[in-house]
PDB file of C-alpha atoms and ligand atoms in Angstrom:
ATOM      1  CA  MET A 166     -11.826  11.098   6.886  1.00  0.00           C
ATOM      2  CA  ASN A 167     -10.659  13.175   3.301  1.00  0.00           C
ATOM      3  CA  GLU A 168     -14.151  13.032   1.612  1.00  0.00           C
ATOM      4  CA  ARG A 169     -12.081  12.820  -1.617  1.00  0.00           C
ATOM      5  CA  VAL A 170     -14.221  10.448  -4.209  1.00  0.00           C
ATOM      6  CA  ILE A 171     -11.657   7.389  -5.103  1.00  0.00           C
ATOM      7  CA  ASP A 172     -11.013   6.330  -8.703  1.00  0.00           C
ATOM      8  CA  TRP A 173     -10.774   2.625  -7.218  1.00  0.00           C
ATOM      9  CA  ASP A 174     -10.955   1.534 -11.373  1.00  0.00           C
ATOM     10  CA  HIS A 175      -7.835   3.487 -11.929  1.00  0.00           C
ATOM     11  CA  LEU A 176      -6.559   2.717  -8.436  1.00  0.00           C
ATOM     12  CA  ASP A 177      -6.892  -0.757  -9.000  1.00  0.00           C
ATOM     13  CA  ALA A 178      -6.128  -1.296 -13.234  1.00  0.00           C
ATOM     14  CA  ARG A 179      -2.009   1.184 -12.061  1.00  0.00           C
ATOM     15  CA  ALA A 180      -1.928  -1.595  -8.847  1.00  0.00           C
ATOM     16  CA  ARG A 181      -2.071  -4.433 -11.580  1.00  0.00           C
ATOM     17  CA  ALA A 182       0.036  -2.893 -14.452  1.00  0.00           C
ATOM     18  CA  VAL A 183       2.794  -2.395 -11.489  1.00  0.00           C
ATOM     19  CA  ALA A 184       2.641  -5.616 -10.482  1.00  0.00           C
ATOM     20  CA  SER A 185       4.785  -6.505 -13.892  1.00  0.00           C
ATOM     21  CA  ASN A 186       7.914  -4.282 -12.446  1.00  0.00           C
ATOM     22  CA  ALA A 187       8.377  -6.639  -9.801  1.00  0.00           C
ATOM     23  CA  TYR A 188      11.285  -8.159  -8.971  1.00  0.00           C
ATOM     24  CA  VAL A 189      10.515 -11.995  -7.731  1.00  0.00           C
ATOM     25  CA  PRO A 190      12.991 -14.161  -8.645  1.00  0.00           C
ATOM     26  CA  TYR A 191      12.550 -16.095  -5.770  1.00  0.00           C
ATOM     27  CA  SER A 192       8.965 -16.001  -4.967  1.00  0.00           C
ATOM     28  CA  HIS A 193       7.069 -15.733  -8.096  1.00  0.00           C
ATOM     29  CA  PHE A 194       4.766 -13.578  -6.404  1.00  0.00           C
ATOM     30  CA  ALA A 195       4.598 -10.558  -8.310  1.00  0.00           C
ATOM     31  CA  VAL A 196       2.263  -8.116  -6.050  1.00  0.00           C
ATOM     32  CA  GLY A 197       1.185  -4.286  -7.290  1.00  0.00           C
ATOM     33  CA  ALA A 198       0.040  -1.002  -5.395  1.00  0.00           C
ATOM     34  CA  ALA A 199      -1.162   1.784  -5.486  1.00  0.00           C
ATOM     35  CA  ILE A 200      -2.006   5.045  -3.602  1.00  0.00           C
ATOM     36  CA  LEU A 201      -3.421   7.927  -3.761  1.00  0.00           C
ATOM     37  CA  THR A 202      -2.459  11.248  -1.343  1.00  0.00           C
ATOM     38  CA  ALA A 203      -4.790  13.732  -0.532  1.00  0.00           C
ATOM     39  CA  ASN A 204      -2.673  15.813  -3.476  1.00  0.00           C
ATOM     40  CA  GLY A 205      -4.340  13.978  -5.357  1.00  0.00           C
ATOM     41  CA  ASN A 206      -1.365  12.341  -7.091  1.00  0.00           C
ATOM     42  CA  VAL A 207      -0.813   8.508  -7.682  1.00  0.00           C
ATOM     43  CA  PHE A 208       1.988   6.674  -6.734  1.00  0.00           C
ATOM     44  CA  VAL A 209       2.687   2.830  -7.676  1.00  0.00           C
ATOM     45  CA  GLY A 210       4.998   0.541  -6.117  1.00  0.00           C
ATOM     46  CA  CYS A 211       6.442  -3.112  -6.419  1.00  0.00           C
ATOM     47  CA  ASN A 212       7.987  -5.859  -4.754  1.00  0.00           C
ATOM     48  CA  VAL A 213      11.337  -6.244  -4.854  1.00  0.00           C
ATOM     49  CA  GLU A 214      13.078  -9.139  -3.305  1.00  0.00           C
ATOM     50  CA  ASN A 215      16.580  -9.738  -2.632  1.00  0.00           C
ATOM     51  CA  ALA A 216      18.917 -12.416  -2.513  1.00  0.00           C
ATOM     52  CA  SER A 217      18.989 -12.091   1.184  1.00  0.00           C
ATOM     53  CA  PHE A 218      15.325 -12.405   1.170  1.00  0.00           C
ATOM     54  CA  GLY A 219      15.123 -10.088   4.429  1.00  0.00           C
ATOM     55  CA  LEU A 220      15.956  -6.890   2.518  1.00  0.00           C
ATOM     56  CA  THR A 221      13.214  -7.732   0.553  1.00  0.00           C
ATOM     57  CA  ASN A 222      10.376  -4.519   0.202  1.00  0.00           C
ATOM     58  CA  CYS A 223       6.861  -4.838  -0.204  1.00  0.00           C
ATOM     59  CA  ALA A 224       4.732  -2.950  -3.173  1.00  0.00           C
ATOM     60  CA  GLU A 225       2.985  -1.071  -0.802  1.00  0.00           C
ATOM     61  CA  ARG A 226       5.977   0.050   1.137  1.00  0.00           C
ATOM     62  CA  THR A 227       7.775   0.709  -2.572  1.00  0.00           C
ATOM     63  CA  ALA A 228       5.000   2.924  -3.537  1.00  0.00           C
ATOM     64  CA  ILE A 229       5.203   5.187   0.284  1.00  0.00           C
ATOM     65  CA  PHE A 230       8.902   6.136  -0.564  1.00  0.00           C
ATOM     66  CA  THR A 231       8.488   6.563  -3.830  1.00  0.00           C
ATOM     67  CA  ALA A 232       5.820   9.376  -2.378  1.00  0.00           C
ATOM     68  CA  ARG A 233       8.183  11.167  -0.884  1.00  0.00           C
ATOM     69  CA  ALA A 234      10.993  10.859  -2.980  1.00  0.00           C
ATOM     70  CA  SER A 235       8.759  12.415  -5.232  1.00  0.00           C
ATOM     71  CA  GLY A 236       8.276  15.577  -3.034  1.00  0.00           C
ATOM     72  CA  ASP A 237       4.696  14.716  -2.032  1.00  0.00           C
ATOM     73  CA  ASP A 238       4.238  14.748   1.667  1.00  0.00           C
ATOM     74  CA  SER A 239       0.525  15.566   2.082  1.00  0.00           C
ATOM     75  CA  GLU A 240      -1.720  12.054   3.506  1.00  0.00           C
ATOM     76  CA  VAL A 241      -2.544   9.682   2.114  1.00  0.00           C
ATOM     77  CA  LEU A 242      -5.766   8.811   1.281  1.00  0.00           C
ATOM     78  CA  ALA A 243      -6.008   4.929   0.174  1.00  0.00           C
ATOM     79  CA  VAL A 244      -3.835   2.262  -1.487  1.00  0.00           C
ATOM     80  CA  SER A 245      -4.810  -0.273  -3.660  1.00  0.00           C
ATOM     81  CA  VAL A 246      -3.276  -3.946  -3.319  1.00  0.00           C
ATOM     82  CA  TYR A 247      -2.723  -6.028  -5.849  1.00  0.00           C
ATOM     83  CA  THR A 248      -1.819 -10.416  -5.511  1.00  0.00           C
ATOM     84  CA  PRO A 249      -1.470 -12.956  -7.876  1.00  0.00           C
ATOM     85  CA  THR A 250      -4.142 -14.812  -6.050  1.00  0.00           C
ATOM     86  CA  GLU A 251      -7.350 -16.282  -6.543  1.00  0.00           C
ATOM     87  CA  VAL A 252      -8.560 -14.762  -3.162  1.00  0.00           C
ATOM     88  CA  PRO A 253      -7.458 -10.762  -2.036  1.00  0.00           C
ATOM     89  CA  THR A 254      -4.446 -10.753   0.208  1.00  0.00           C
ATOM     90  CA  PRO A 255      -4.220  -8.176   2.569  1.00  0.00           C
ATOM     91  CA  PRO A 256      -0.546  -5.977   3.273  1.00  0.00           C
ATOM     92  CA  CYS A 257       1.865  -7.554   5.890  1.00  0.00           C
ATOM     93  CA  GLY A 258       2.593  -6.343   9.481  1.00  0.00           C
ATOM     94  CA  ALA A 259       5.552  -4.095   8.245  1.00  0.00           C
ATOM     95  CA  CYS A 260       3.643  -2.673   5.516  1.00  0.00           C
ATOM     96  CA  ARG A 261       0.790  -1.791   8.020  1.00  0.00           C
ATOM     97  CA  GLN A 262       3.274   0.105   9.929  1.00  0.00           C
ATOM     98  CA  VAL A 263       4.477   1.697   6.931  1.00  0.00           C
ATOM     99  CA  LEU A 264       1.261   2.866   6.127  1.00  0.00           C
ATOM    100  CA  ASN A 265       0.329   3.667   9.101  1.00  0.00           C
ATOM    101  CA  GLU A 266       2.721   6.643   9.703  1.00  0.00           C
ATOM    102  CA  PHE A 267       1.489   8.354   6.635  1.00  0.00           C
ATOM    103  CA  GLY A 268      -2.274   7.473   6.804  1.00  0.00           C
ATOM    104  CA  PRO A 269      -4.011   6.013   9.859  1.00  0.00           C
ATOM    105  CA  THR A 270      -7.573   5.874   8.349  1.00  0.00           C
ATOM    106  CA  MET A 271      -6.827   5.296   4.845  1.00  0.00           C
ATOM    107  CA  GLN A 272      -8.767   2.874   2.540  1.00  0.00           C
ATOM    108  CA  VAL A 273      -7.429  -0.061   2.265  1.00  0.00           C
ATOM    109  CA  ARG A 274      -8.193  -2.740  -1.513  1.00  0.00           C
ATOM    110  CA  ASN A 275      -6.866  -5.786  -2.014  1.00  0.00           C
ATOM    111  CA  ILE A 276      -7.611  -7.303  -5.487  1.00  0.00           C
ATOM    112  CA  CYS A 277      -6.501 -10.306  -7.263  1.00  0.00           C
ATOM    113  CA  ASP A 278      -6.865 -12.505 -10.197  1.00  0.00           C
ATOM    114  CA  SER A 279     -10.672 -13.338  -9.128  1.00  0.00           C
ATOM    115  CA  THR A 280     -13.486 -11.317  -8.924  1.00  0.00           C
ATOM    116  CA  MET A 281     -12.986 -11.013  -5.157  1.00  0.00           C
ATOM    117  CA  VAL A 282     -12.169  -7.864  -3.016  1.00  0.00           C
ATOM    118  CA  THR A 283     -11.863  -6.969   0.338  1.00  0.00           C
ATOM    119  CA  HIS A 284     -12.062  -3.155   1.308  1.00  0.00           C
ATOM    120  CA  THR A 285     -11.252  -1.629   4.911  1.00  0.00           C
ATOM    121  CA  THR A 286      -9.752   0.894   6.364  1.00  0.00           C
ATOM    122  CA  LEU A 287      -5.990   0.516   8.002  1.00  0.00           C
ATOM    123  CA  ASP A 288      -7.155   1.421  11.632  1.00  0.00           C
ATOM    124  CA  ALA A 289      -8.943  -1.567  11.179  1.00  0.00           C
ATOM    125  CA  LEU A 290      -6.069  -3.456  10.233  1.00  0.00           C
ATOM    126  CA  LEU A 291      -3.841  -2.489  12.606  1.00  0.00           C
ATOM    127  CA  PRO A 292      -5.598  -1.138  15.816  1.00  0.00           C
ATOM    128  CA  GLY A 293      -3.993   0.302  18.467  1.00  0.00           C
ATOM    129  CA  ALA A 294      -1.161   0.974  16.388  1.00  0.00           C
ATOM    130  CA  PHE A 295       2.134   2.894  17.409  1.00  0.00           C
ATOM    131  CA  GLY A 296       2.913   5.681  15.006  1.00  0.00           C
ATOM    132  CA  PRO A 297       4.300   9.632  15.126  1.00  0.00           C
ATOM    133  CA  LYS A 298       1.931  10.796  17.460  1.00  0.00           C
ATOM    134  CA  ASN A 299       3.419   8.355  20.779  1.00  0.00           C
ATOM    135  CA  LEU A 300       6.816  10.023  19.817  1.00  0.00           C
ATOM    136  CA  ALA A 301       5.063  13.221  20.073  1.00  0.00           C
ATOM    137  CA  ASP A 302       3.215  12.545  23.492  1.00  0.00           C
ATOM    138  CA  ALA A 303       6.616  11.286  25.167  1.00  0.00           C
ATOM    139  CA  ARG A 304       8.000  14.786  24.903  1.00  0.00           C
TER     140      ARG A 304
HETATM  141 ZN1   ZN B 673       4.370  -5.767   2.922  1.00  0.00          ZN
END
């Protein structure tokens, strides 16, 4: 694991702030995420719902896609996810899979409206993950 010191206060603040940009007319459940890449960049994302529901995109995936669109192809070291709840809420299964693509051992922190915090790693949240290595092994 990369030994970079992670400024969680900064990541948490960015995750909380970007939640106000969420497009959530259906659930009113505004989520924000902030990721730190090995290049030292922070990218944020919020959830963006869609009337079809199935096309809704979570905050974590929005942050990952923004990092890629911005040209940062370095490993993702950490993600902070804010949810408007009284207890921390972990990333959904789809987000775990997408996060795994860019940082299989990243640190994952979940914050909420109370002082409760959870802190774990992606490989703990998605054990035995399918990833790029599996496709490489097939060749
Ligand atoms: Zn998700």
